[in-house]
PDB file of C-alpha atoms and ligand atoms in Angstrom:
ATOM      1  CA  MET A1306     -27.470  -6.140  14.318  1.00  0.00           C
ATOM      2  CA  PHE A1307     -24.348  -5.222  12.358  1.00  0.00           C
ATOM      3  CA  ILE A1308     -22.922  -1.727  12.319  1.00  0.00           C
ATOM      4  CA  ASP A1309     -22.430  -0.374   8.831  1.00  0.00           C
ATOM      5  CA  LEU A1310     -19.017   1.311   8.969  1.00  0.00           C
ATOM      6  CA  LYS A1311     -19.965   3.346   5.912  1.00  0.00           C
ATOM      7  CA  GLU A1312     -22.392   5.311   8.075  1.00  0.00           C
ATOM      8  CA  THR A1313     -19.708   6.502  10.434  1.00  0.00           C
ATOM      9  CA  ILE A1314     -16.398   6.527   8.580  1.00  0.00           C
ATOM     10  CA  LEU A1315     -16.392   7.774   5.041  1.00  0.00           C
ATOM     11  CA  GLU A1316     -12.772   8.106   4.116  1.00  0.00           C
ATOM     12  CA  VAL A1317      -9.709   6.003   4.890  1.00  0.00           C
ATOM     13  CA  ILE A1318      -6.020   6.311   4.048  1.00  0.00           C
ATOM     14  CA  TYR A1319      -3.945   3.281   3.031  1.00  0.00           C
ATOM     15  CA  PRO A1320      -0.277   4.322   3.211  1.00  0.00           C
ATOM     16  CA  GLY A1321       2.703   2.290   2.013  1.00  0.00           C
ATOM     17  CA  SER A1322       5.861   2.169  -0.048  1.00  0.00           C
ATOM     18  CA  PHE A1323       4.336   0.017  -2.818  1.00  0.00           C
ATOM     19  CA  ASP A1324       7.837  -0.684  -4.209  1.00  0.00           C
ATOM     20  CA  PRO A1325       6.289  -2.331  -6.176  1.00  0.00           C
ATOM     21  CA  LEU A1326       2.539  -2.833  -5.789  1.00  0.00           C
ATOM     22  CA  THR A1327       1.670  -6.528  -5.329  1.00  0.00           C
ATOM     23  CA  ASN A1328      -1.574  -8.515  -5.571  1.00  0.00           C
ATOM     24  CA  GLY A1329      -1.563  -8.553  -1.748  1.00  0.00           C
ATOM     25  CA  HIS A1330      -1.733  -4.734  -1.664  1.00  0.00           C
ATOM     26  CA  LEU A1331      -4.362  -4.778  -4.402  1.00  0.00           C
ATOM     27  CA  ASP A1332      -6.521  -7.186  -2.415  1.00  0.00           C
ATOM     28  CA  ILE A1333      -6.415  -4.844   0.603  1.00  0.00           C
ATOM     29  CA  ILE A1334      -7.303  -1.856  -1.604  1.00  0.00           C
ATOM     30  CA  GLU A1335     -10.262  -3.686  -3.190  1.00  0.00           C
ATOM     31  CA  ARG A1336     -11.598  -4.820   0.169  1.00  0.00           C
ATOM     32  CA  ALA A1337     -11.251  -1.327   1.660  1.00  0.00           C
ATOM     33  CA  ALA A1338     -12.949   0.198  -1.399  1.00  0.00           C
ATOM     34  CA  ASP A1339     -15.874  -2.165  -0.870  1.00  0.00           C
ATOM     35  CA  LYS A1340     -16.357  -1.089   2.753  1.00  0.00           C
ATOM     36  CA  PHE A1341     -15.636   2.644   2.663  1.00  0.00           C
ATOM     37  CA  GLU A1342     -16.885   5.531   0.614  1.00  0.00           C
ATOM     38  CA  ARG A1343     -13.450   6.762  -0.376  1.00  0.00           C
ATOM     39  CA  VAL A1344      -9.989   5.203  -0.116  1.00  0.00           C
ATOM     40  CA  ILE A1345      -6.865   7.313  -0.497  1.00  0.00           C
ATOM     41  CA  VAL A1346      -3.892   5.091  -1.308  1.00  0.00           C
ATOM     42  CA  SER A1347      -0.871   7.177  -0.482  1.00  0.00           C
ATOM     43  CA  VAL A1348       2.655   6.400  -1.614  1.00  0.00           C
ATOM     44  CA  LEU A1349       5.360   7.148   0.914  1.00  0.00           C
ATOM     45  CA  ASN A1350       8.440   8.840  -0.447  1.00  0.00           C
ATOM     46  CA  ASN A1351      10.962   8.621   2.375  1.00  0.00           C
ATOM     47  CA  GLN A1352      14.059  10.627   1.350  1.00  0.00           C
ATOM     48  CA  LYS A1353      16.252   8.381   3.498  1.00  0.00           C
ATOM     49  CA  LYS A1354      15.149   5.203   1.735  1.00  0.00           C
ATOM     50  CA  THR A1355      16.328   3.822  -1.574  1.00  0.00           C
ATOM     51  CA  TYR A1356      13.534   2.507  -3.745  1.00  0.00           C
ATOM     52  CA  LEU A1357      13.706   0.335  -6.852  1.00  0.00           C
ATOM     53  CA  PHE A1358      10.935   2.395  -8.455  1.00  0.00           C
ATOM     54  CA  SER A1359      10.711   6.179  -8.425  1.00  0.00           C
ATOM     55  CA  LEU A1360       7.751   7.886  -6.762  1.00  0.00           C
ATOM     56  CA  GLN A1361       6.187   8.570 -10.164  1.00  0.00           C
ATOM     57  CA  GLU A1362       6.639   4.949 -11.252  1.00  0.00           C
ATOM     58  CA  ARG A1363       4.981   3.685  -8.063  1.00  0.00           C
ATOM     59  CA  ILE A1364       2.112   6.142  -8.517  1.00  0.00           C
ATOM     60  CA  ASP A1365       1.657   5.074 -12.162  1.00  0.00           C
ATOM     61  CA  MET A1366       1.526   1.386 -11.150  1.00  0.00           C
ATOM     62  CA  LEU A1367      -1.228   2.117  -8.680  1.00  0.00           C
ATOM     63  CA  LYS A1368      -3.188   4.319 -11.075  1.00  0.00           C
ATOM     64  CA  LYS A1369      -3.092   1.675 -13.832  1.00  0.00           C
ATOM     65  CA  SER A1370      -4.034  -1.136 -11.448  1.00  0.00           C
ATOM     66  CA  VAL A1371      -6.942   0.482  -9.593  1.00  0.00           C
ATOM     67  CA  SER A1372      -8.629   2.255 -12.492  1.00  0.00           C
ATOM     68  CA  HIS A1373     -11.619  -0.129 -12.081  1.00  0.00           C
ATOM     69  CA  LEU A1374     -12.225   1.209  -8.553  1.00  0.00           C
ATOM     70  CA  LYS A1375     -13.983   4.539  -8.864  1.00  0.00           C
ATOM     71  CA  ASN A1376     -13.756   5.444  -5.148  1.00  0.00           C
ATOM     72  CA  VAL A1377      -9.971   5.006  -4.921  1.00  0.00           C
ATOM     73  CA  GLU A1378      -7.644   7.965  -5.213  1.00  0.00           C
ATOM     74  CA  ILE A1379      -3.849   7.816  -5.474  1.00  0.00           C
ATOM     75  CA  ASP A1380      -1.786  10.370  -3.599  1.00  0.00           C
ATOM     76  CA  ASN A1381       1.694  10.617  -2.055  1.00  0.00           C
ATOM     77  CA  PHE A1382       3.330  11.980   1.061  1.00  0.00           C
ATOM     78  CA  ASP A1383       6.637  12.317   2.853  1.00  0.00           C
ATOM     79  CA  GLY A1384       7.426  13.009   6.495  1.00  0.00           C
ATOM     80  CA  LEU A1385       5.204  11.856   9.321  1.00  0.00           C
ATOM     81  CA  LEU A1386       2.139   9.848   8.373  1.00  0.00           C
ATOM     82  CA  ILE A1387       0.087  11.464  11.128  1.00  0.00           C
ATOM     83  CA  ASP A1388       0.809  14.973   9.770  1.00  0.00           C
ATOM     84  CA  TYR A1389      -0.425  13.827   6.374  1.00  0.00           C
ATOM     85  CA  VAL A1390      -3.521  12.190   7.899  1.00  0.00           C
ATOM     86  CA  ASN A1391      -4.295  15.395   9.830  1.00  0.00           C
ATOM     87  CA  GLU A1392      -3.830  17.490   6.727  1.00  0.00           C
ATOM     88  CA  LYS A1393      -6.346  15.266   4.895  1.00  0.00           C
ATOM     89  CA  LYS A1394      -8.747  15.547   7.888  1.00  0.00           C
ATOM     90  CA  CYS A1395      -9.048  11.773   7.857  1.00  0.00           C
ATOM     91  CA  CYS A1396      -9.577   9.665  10.971  1.00  0.00           C
ATOM     92  CA  MET A1397      -8.699   6.152   9.869  1.00  0.00           C
ATOM     93  CA  ILE A1398      -5.530   4.490   8.612  1.00  0.00           C
ATOM     94  CA  ILE A1399      -5.724   1.087   6.918  1.00  0.00           C
ATOM     95  CA  ARG A1400      -2.817  -1.360   7.171  1.00  0.00           C
ATOM     96  CA  GLY A1401      -2.474  -4.950   6.046  1.00  0.00           C
ATOM     97  CA  LEU A1402      -1.382  -7.750   8.382  1.00  0.00           C
ATOM     98  CA  ARG A1403       0.218 -10.826   6.880  1.00  0.00           C
ATOM     99  CA  ALA A1404       1.702 -12.763   9.754  1.00  0.00           C
ATOM    100  CA  VAL A1405       2.883 -12.412  13.330  1.00  0.00           C
ATOM    101  CA  SER A1406       6.081 -10.925  11.912  1.00  0.00           C
ATOM    102  CA  ASP A1407       4.144  -7.816  10.778  1.00  0.00           C
ATOM    103  CA  PHE A1408       2.389  -7.492  14.089  1.00  0.00           C
ATOM    104  CA  GLU A1409       5.072  -5.989  16.321  1.00  0.00           C
ATOM    105  CA  TYR A1410       6.037  -3.189  13.942  1.00  0.00           C
ATOM    106  CA  GLU A1411       2.449  -2.414  12.959  1.00  0.00           C
ATOM    107  CA  MET A1412       1.324  -2.359  16.589  1.00  0.00           C
ATOM    108  CA  LEU A1413       4.113   0.080  17.558  1.00  0.00           C
ATOM    109  CA  MET A1414       3.239   2.368  14.655  1.00  0.00           C
ATOM    110  CA  ALA A1415      -0.462   2.277  15.539  1.00  0.00           C
ATOM    111  CA  ILE A1416       0.264   3.155  19.176  1.00  0.00           C
ATOM    112  CA  ALA A1417       2.682   5.935  18.194  1.00  0.00           C
ATOM    113  CA  ASN A1418       0.139   7.412  15.799  1.00  0.00           C
ATOM    114  CA  LYS A1419      -2.570   7.230  18.459  1.00  0.00           C
ATOM    115  CA  LYS A1420      -0.289   9.124  20.865  1.00  0.00           C
ATOM    116  CA  LEU A1421       0.301  11.795  18.248  1.00  0.00           C
ATOM    117  CA  ASN A1422      -3.410  12.105  17.469  1.00  0.00           C
ATOM    118  CA  PRO A1423      -5.862  10.165  19.695  1.00  0.00           C
ATOM    119  CA  CYS A1424      -8.692  10.762  17.213  1.00  0.00           C
ATOM    120  CA  VAL A1425      -7.042   8.669  14.520  1.00  0.00           C
ATOM    121  CA  GLU A1426      -7.626   4.904  14.463  1.00  0.00           C
ATOM    122  CA  THR A1427      -5.603   2.224  12.668  1.00  0.00           C
ATOM    123  CA  LEU A1428      -7.643  -0.554  11.124  1.00  0.00           C
ATOM    124  CA  PHE A1429      -5.887  -3.809  10.219  1.00  0.00           C
ATOM    125  CA  LEU A1430      -7.130  -5.943   7.373  1.00  0.00           C
ATOM    126  CA  VAL A1431      -5.819  -9.490   7.559  1.00  0.00           C
ATOM    127  CA  SER A1432      -4.176 -10.599   4.358  1.00  0.00           C
ATOM    128  CA  ALA A1433      -6.023 -13.141   2.218  1.00  0.00           C
ATOM    129  CA  SER A1434      -4.351 -16.516   2.834  1.00  0.00           C
ATOM    130  CA  GLU A1435      -3.108 -16.762  -0.772  1.00  0.00           C
ATOM    131  CA  TYR A1436      -1.177 -13.494  -0.346  1.00  0.00           C
ATOM    132  CA  SER A1437       0.088 -13.906   3.196  1.00  0.00           C
ATOM    133  CA  PHE A1438       3.568 -14.901   1.954  1.00  0.00           C
ATOM    134  CA  LEU A1439       3.752 -12.041  -0.514  1.00  0.00           C
ATOM    135  CA  SER A1440       5.879  -8.925  -0.085  1.00  0.00           C
ATOM    136  CA  SER A1441       7.408  -6.328  -2.381  1.00  0.00           C
ATOM    137  CA  SER A1442      10.905  -7.464  -1.380  1.00  0.00           C
ATOM    138  CA  LEU A1443      10.137 -11.086  -2.289  1.00  0.00           C
ATOM    139  CA  VAL A1444       8.801  -9.983  -5.667  1.00  0.00           C
ATOM    140  CA  LYS A1445      11.966  -7.932  -6.313  1.00  0.00           C
ATOM    141  CA  GLU A1446      14.155 -10.842  -5.279  1.00  0.00           C
ATOM    142  CA  ILE A1447      12.409 -13.325  -7.574  1.00  0.00           C
ATOM    143  CA  SER A1448      12.104 -10.955 -10.516  1.00  0.00           C
ATOM    144  CA  GLY A1449      15.727  -9.819 -10.117  1.00  0.00           C
ATOM    145  CA  PHE A1450      16.833 -13.396 -10.703  1.00  0.00           C
ATOM    146  CA  GLY A1451      14.572 -13.721 -13.740  1.00  0.00           C
ATOM    147  CA  GLY A1452      11.817 -15.672 -11.949  1.00  0.00           C
ATOM    148  CA  ASP A1453       8.137 -15.595 -12.871  1.00  0.00           C
ATOM    149  CA  VAL A1454       6.105 -13.174 -10.743  1.00  0.00           C
ATOM    150  CA  SER A1455       3.014 -13.114 -12.951  1.00  0.00           C
ATOM    151  CA  SER A1456       0.812 -14.603 -10.210  1.00  0.00           C
ATOM    152  CA  MET A1457       2.070 -12.117  -7.620  1.00  0.00           C
ATOM    153  CA  VAL A1458       1.707  -8.693  -9.214  1.00  0.00           C
ATOM    154  CA  PRO A1459      -0.630  -6.942 -11.661  1.00  0.00           C
ATOM    155  CA  LYS A1460       0.343  -7.236 -15.361  1.00  0.00           C
ATOM    156  CA  TYR A1461       1.531  -3.613 -15.563  1.00  0.00           C
ATOM    157  CA  VAL A1462       3.868  -4.161 -12.595  1.00  0.00           C
ATOM    158  CA  GLU A1463       5.237  -7.374 -14.086  1.00  0.00           C
ATOM    159  CA  LYS A1464       6.164  -5.477 -17.247  1.00  0.00           C
ATOM    160  CA  ALA A1465       7.720  -2.639 -15.232  1.00  0.00           C
ATOM    161  CA  LEU A1466       9.841  -5.144 -13.261  1.00  0.00           C
ATOM    162  CA  ASN A1467      11.046  -6.864 -16.433  1.00  0.00           C
ATOM    163  CA  LYS A1468      11.956  -3.517 -17.942  1.00  0.00           C
ATOM    164  CA  LYS A1469      13.740  -2.344 -14.796  1.00  0.00           C
ATOM    165  CA  PHE A1470      15.866  -5.455 -14.403  1.00  0.00           C
ATOM    166  CA  ARG A1471      16.626  -5.651 -18.134  1.00  0.00           C
ATOM    167  CA  GLU A1472      17.769  -2.010 -18.096  1.00  0.00           C
ATOM    168  CA  GLU A1473      19.926  -2.753 -15.069  1.00  0.00           C
ATOM    169  CA  LYS A1474      21.524  -5.711 -16.850  1.00  0.00           C
ATOM    170  CA  ASN A1475      22.226  -3.594 -19.907  1.00  0.00           C
ATOM    171  CA  GLY A1476      23.890  -1.037 -17.648  1.00  0.00           C
ATOM    172  CA  LYS A1477      21.407   1.781 -18.301  1.00  0.00           C
TER     173      LYS A1477
HETATM  174  P1  ADP B 762       5.556  -0.078   4.228  1.00  0.00           P
HETATM  175  O1  ADP B 762       6.945   0.346   3.890  1.00  0.00           O
HETATM  176  O2  ADP B 762       4.684   1.047   4.710  1.00  0.00           O
HETATM  177  O3  ADP B 762       5.448  -1.307   5.093  1.00  0.00           O
HETATM  178  P2  ADP B 762       4.553  -1.745   2.082  1.00  0.00           P
HETATM  179  O4  ADP B 762       4.276  -1.332   0.676  1.00  0.00           O
HETATM  180  O5  ADP B 762       5.568  -2.808   2.287  1.00  0.00           O
HETATM  181  O6  ADP B 762       4.927  -0.396   2.796  1.00  0.00           O
HETATM  182  O7  ADP B 762       3.217  -2.208   2.792  1.00  0.00           O
HETATM  183  C1  ADP B 762       2.108  -1.351   2.921  1.00  0.00           C
HETATM  184  C2  ADP B 762       1.043  -2.052   3.740  1.00  0.00           C
HETATM  185  O8  ADP B 762       0.561  -3.172   3.015  1.00  0.00           O
HETATM  186  C3  ADP B 762       1.533  -2.598   5.084  1.00  0.00           C
HETATM  187  O9  ADP B 762       0.484  -2.462   6.026  1.00  0.00           O
HETATM  188  C4  ADP B 762       1.788  -4.055   4.795  1.00  0.00           C
HETATM  189  O10 ADP B 762       1.681  -4.855   5.951  1.00  0.00           O
HETATM  190  C5  ADP B 762       0.673  -4.346   3.813  1.00  0.00           C
HETATM  191  N1  ADP B 762       0.969  -5.475   2.945  1.00  0.00           N
HETATM  192  C6  ADP B 762       2.087  -5.716   2.247  1.00  0.00           C
HETATM  193  N2  ADP B 762       2.019  -6.882   1.572  1.00  0.00           N
HETATM  194  C7  ADP B 762       0.797  -7.406   1.869  1.00  0.00           C
HETATM  195  C8  ADP B 762       0.118  -8.625   1.526  1.00  0.00           C
HETATM  196  N3  ADP B 762       0.689  -9.542   0.770  1.00  0.00           N
HETATM  197  N4  ADP B 762      -1.115  -8.827   2.027  1.00  0.00           N
HETATM  198  C9  ADP B 762      -1.676  -7.900   2.829  1.00  0.00           C
HETATM  199  N5  ADP B 762      -1.092  -6.762   3.219  1.00  0.00           N
HETATM  200  C10 ADP B 762       0.129  -6.498   2.745  1.00  0.00           C
END
């Protein structure tokens, strides 16, 4: 007999930088939305990091791209993830795993978060094989050189990237 996770865990948090959102992120969000009652996708705004897209731009990308998923909410946070998770009274964090290269960092974060709050679990969703090469940095690299990223990001994000790099070129 299979255990229906929906019966035990209702709400999950999927945190990330989403700078920008890619089809790999979107795939994880859709799969989580199918398994859980509510998914909070939360955009990290780390003051020490430099992002290509502002917090508001990253939030807008997500909102436009997940509007077909009625049980997905977009939020944002800064500071420690576990403080945010506690504040939301949530007990499960979703992360995506692409390759072995993700594993070490993700594992350390999961253990650290478990130490900070033993009640909170981290659930890893393995990337779909067609997106396992895909990262926000790769998308920025390709788009920055004028390459075609239409198969890697949602339409809205593709437009935002074109606009961003065109503005940069024009010195705005
Ligand atoms: P962070 O700075 O938190 O790593 P990212 O936006 O880069 O933020 O990634 C957020 C989460 O999405 C991470 O768990 C990452 O491993 C996962 N992720 C990123 N790209 C993909 C992809 N192509 N397929 C599946 N998961 C992905």
